Amino acid sequence: MIIPAAVRALIEEGRLAHLVTIEPDGSPQVTGIWVGLEDNEIVSGHLRETQRKLANIRRDPRVALSIATGHPGPHGMEPSVVIPGRARVTAGGGADLLRQLAQVYLGPDVDFVPANAPDGFVTRIGAERIGGNGNWN
């Protein structure tokens, strides 16, 4: 699915995303993550192999992201986008992606990831649908 321009703009604003993965017992696991875009995939960087979300994605690639706009909406509901999709974890590039995303989330010239950090991992999410509370088409 092609990510609509309004959703791409929201992602590029640097809003915190909530990633939902599925635990081995079927319960949801929710983590706040930084996200960016690479081609038509939503990406996030990770340094450690031991993160629960990575194990969950490797076992079951079904995920969902939720990103709120941070702006008031009608009826007291802040607009947010919900993106169910499929994820995969690739080795390498996590540290570089986190350095890049830190510029968006924390500000220009922020030195977030130490030079000696492991190369890490990148999670890549392909959107299957776009929904939520807002005009995302």
mmCIF file of C-alpha atoms in Angstrom:
data_model
loop_
_atom_site.group_PDB
_atom_site.id
_atom_site.type_symbol
_atom_site.label_atom_id
_atom_site.label_comp_id
_atom_site.label_asym_id
_atom_site.label_seq_id
_atom_site.Cartn_x
_atom_site.Cartn_y
_atom_site.Cartn_z
ATOM 1 C CA MET A 1 0.000 0.000 0.000
ATOM 2 C CA ILE A 2 1.190 3.510 -0.810
ATOM 3 C CA ILE A 3 1.434 5.691 2.306
ATOM 4 C CA PRO A 4 -0.684 8.837 1.716
ATOM 5 C CA ALA A 5 1.000 12.254 1.748
ATOM 6 C CA ALA A 6 -0.808 13.345 4.948
ATOM 7 C CA VAL A 7 0.510 10.276 6.818
ATOM 8 C CA ARG A 8 4.012 10.760 5.405
ATOM 9 C CA ALA A 9 3.955 14.369 6.634
ATOM 10 C CA LEU A 10 2.863 13.249 10.117
ATOM 11 C CA ILE A 11 5.682 10.685 10.285
ATOM 12 C CA GLU A 12 8.218 13.266 9.117
ATOM 13 C CA GLU A 13 7.100 15.669 11.913
ATOM 14 C CA GLY A 14 8.745 13.406 14.468
ATOM 15 C CA ARG A 15 5.690 12.334 16.444
ATOM 16 C CA LEU A 16 6.245 9.381 18.794
ATOM 17 C CA ALA A 17 4.738 6.189 17.410
ATOM 18 C CA HIS A 18 3.343 3.327 19.459
ATOM 19 C CA LEU A 19 4.218 -0.067 18.015
ATOM 20 C CA VAL A 20 2.041 -3.039 18.935
ATOM 21 C CA THR A 21 3.529 -6.514 18.531
ATOM 22 C CA ILE A 22 2.115 -9.875 19.566
ATOM 23 C CA GLU A 23 3.551 -11.723 22.574
ATOM 24 C CA PRO A 24 3.924 -15.529 22.443
ATOM 25 C CA ASP A 25 0.739 -15.892 24.541
ATOM 26 C CA GLY A 26 -1.207 -13.705 22.058
ATOM 27 C CA SER A 27 -1.335 -10.608 24.254
ATOM 28 C CA PRO A 28 -0.313 -7.207 22.873
ATOM 29 C CA GLN A 29 3.073 -5.657 23.635
ATOM 30 C CA VAL A 30 3.242 -1.866 23.153
ATOM 31 C CA THR A 31 6.422 0.176 22.770
ATOM 32 C CA GLY A 32 6.994 3.834 21.989
ATOM 33 C CA ILE A 33 9.396 4.201 19.050
ATOM 34 C CA TRP A 34 10.837 6.809 16.723
ATOM 35 C CA VAL A 35 9.851 6.237 13.100
ATOM 36 C CA GLY A 36 10.941 7.462 9.708
ATOM 37 C CA LEU A 37 10.329 6.589 6.081
ATOM 38 C CA GLU A 38 12.460 4.686 3.597
ATOM 39 C CA ASP A 39 10.874 4.316 0.207
ATOM 40 C CA ASN A 40 7.325 3.215 1.064
ATOM 41 C CA GLU A 41 8.166 1.532 4.378
ATOM 42 C CA ILE A 42 8.027 2.855 7.909
ATOM 43 C CA VAL A 43 11.362 2.253 9.623
ATOM 44 C CA SER A 44 12.671 2.302 13.184
ATOM 45 C CA GLY A 45 16.148 1.659 14.560
ATOM 46 C CA HIS A 46 17.191 -0.551 17.465
ATOM 47 C CA LEU A 47 20.580 -1.197 19.045
ATOM 48 C CA ARG A 48 20.042 -4.364 21.089
ATOM 49 C CA GLU A 49 19.096 -7.830 19.891
ATOM 50 C CA THR A 50 17.379 -8.526 23.219
ATOM 51 C CA GLN A 51 14.463 -6.148 22.701
ATOM 52 C CA ARG A 52 11.122 -7.925 23.099
ATOM 53 C CA LYS A 53 9.586 -6.241 20.056
ATOM 54 C CA LEU A 54 12.264 -7.712 17.763
ATOM 55 C CA ALA A 55 11.646 -11.261 19.024
ATOM 56 C CA ASN A 56 7.895 -10.764 18.626
ATOM 57 C CA ILE A 57 8.241 -9.498 15.035
ATOM 58 C CA ARG A 58 10.523 -12.387 14.070
ATOM 59 C CA ARG A 59 7.958 -14.856 15.423
ATOM 60 C CA ASP A 60 4.842 -13.066 14.137
ATOM 61 C CA PRO A 61 5.240 -10.148 11.691
ATOM 62 C CA ARG A 62 1.751 -8.704 12.310
ATOM 63 C CA VAL A 63 2.054 -5.265 13.907
ATOM 64 C CA ALA A 64 0.143 -2.029 14.304
ATOM 65 C CA LEU A 65 1.374 1.538 14.685
ATOM 66 C CA SER A 66 -0.500 4.432 16.224
ATOM 67 C CA ILE A 67 0.663 8.037 15.854
ATOM 68 C CA ALA A 68 -1.194 11.001 17.343
ATOM 69 C CA THR A 69 -0.950 14.421 15.711
ATOM 70 C CA GLY A 70 -0.452 16.447 18.878
ATOM 71 C CA HIS A 71 -3.126 18.892 17.661
ATOM 72 C CA PRO A 72 -6.642 19.366 19.036
ATOM 73 C CA GLY A 73 -9.435 17.766 17.105
ATOM 74 C CA PRO A 74 -13.228 17.800 17.076
ATOM 75 C CA HIS A 75 -15.159 16.492 20.080
ATOM 76 C CA GLY A 76 -12.007 16.363 22.217
ATOM 77 C CA MET A 77 -10.477 13.604 20.092
ATOM 78 C CA GLU A 78 -6.910 14.260 19.011
ATOM 79 C CA PRO A 79 -6.523 13.053 15.410
ATOM 80 C CA SER A 80 -4.348 9.962 15.110
ATOM 81 C CA VAL A 81 -3.429 7.480 12.440
ATOM 82 C CA VAL A 82 -3.509 3.714 12.955
ATOM 83 C CA ILE A 83 -1.458 1.567 10.584
ATOM 84 C CA PRO A 84 -1.790 -2.215 10.697
ATOM 85 C CA GLY A 85 0.928 -3.940 8.713
ATOM 86 C CA ARG A 86 3.641 -6.544 8.464
ATOM 87 C CA ALA A 87 7.130 -5.983 9.803
ATOM 88 C CA ARG A 88 10.531 -7.526 9.302
ATOM 89 C CA VAL A 89 13.812 -7.023 11.118
ATOM 90 C CA THR A 90 17.032 -6.535 9.162
ATOM 91 C CA ALA A 91 20.513 -6.657 10.682
ATOM 92 C CA GLY A 92 22.650 -3.524 10.488
ATOM 93 C CA GLY A 93 21.871 0.141 10.071
ATOM 94 C CA GLY A 94 20.066 0.651 13.376
ATOM 95 C CA ALA A 95 22.659 2.992 14.867
ATOM 96 C CA ASP A 96 22.806 5.144 11.728
ATOM 97 C CA LEU A 97 19.013 5.331 11.532
ATOM 98 C CA LEU A 98 18.784 6.343 15.211
ATOM 99 C CA ARG A 99 21.365 9.083 14.599
ATOM 100 C CA GLN A 100 19.272 10.360 11.688
ATOM 101 C CA LEU A 101 15.981 10.176 13.611
ATOM 102 C CA ALA A 102 17.528 11.948 16.623
ATOM 103 C CA GLN A 103 17.888 15.029 14.416
ATOM 104 C CA VAL A 104 14.107 14.998 13.896
ATOM 105 C CA TYR A 105 13.005 13.957 17.395
ATOM 106 C CA LEU A 106 15.592 15.763 19.546
ATOM 107 C CA GLY A 107 16.850 18.567 17.314
ATOM 108 C CA PRO A 108 19.632 19.391 14.889
ATOM 109 C CA ASP A 109 23.188 18.519 15.835
ATOM 110 C CA VAL A 110 22.138 16.170 18.664
ATOM 111 C CA ASP A 111 24.726 13.467 19.309
ATOM 112 C CA PHE A 112 22.451 10.628 20.412
ATOM 113 C CA VAL A 113 24.156 7.312 19.621
ATOM 114 C CA PRO A 114 27.772 6.793 20.770
ATOM 115 C CA ALA A 115 30.352 6.214 18.034
ATOM 116 C CA ASN A 116 31.150 2.760 19.453
ATOM 117 C CA ALA A 117 27.494 1.608 19.506
ATOM 118 C CA PRO A 118 26.659 -1.701 17.846
ATOM 119 C CA ASP A 119 25.345 -1.489 14.274
ATOM 120 C CA GLY A 120 21.957 -2.683 15.510
ATOM 121 C CA PHE A 121 18.828 -3.532 13.578
ATOM 122 C CA VAL A 122 16.166 -1.847 11.484
ATOM 123 C CA THR A 123 12.498 -2.747 11.637
ATOM 124 C CA ARG A 124 10.717 -2.196 8.331
ATOM 125 C CA ILE A 125 6.933 -2.030 8.295
ATOM 126 C CA GLY A 126 4.789 -2.323 5.209
ATOM 127 C CA ALA A 127 1.376 -0.739 5.748
ATOM 128 C CA GLU A 128 -1.641 -2.900 4.957
ATOM 129 C CA ARG A 129 -4.270 -0.266 5.798
ATOM 130 C CA ILE A 130 -4.460 3.332 6.976
ATOM 131 C CA GLY A 131 -7.125 4.218 9.506
ATOM 132 C CA GLY A 132 -7.679 6.113 12.708
ATOM 133 C CA ASN A 133 -9.310 9.390 13.615
ATOM 134 C CA GLY A 134 -8.508 11.956 10.928
ATOM 135 C CA ASN A 135 -8.418 12.568 7.190
ATOM 136 C CA TRP A 136 -5.597 10.324 5.990
ATOM 137 C CA ASN A 137 -6.539 9.794 2.357
#
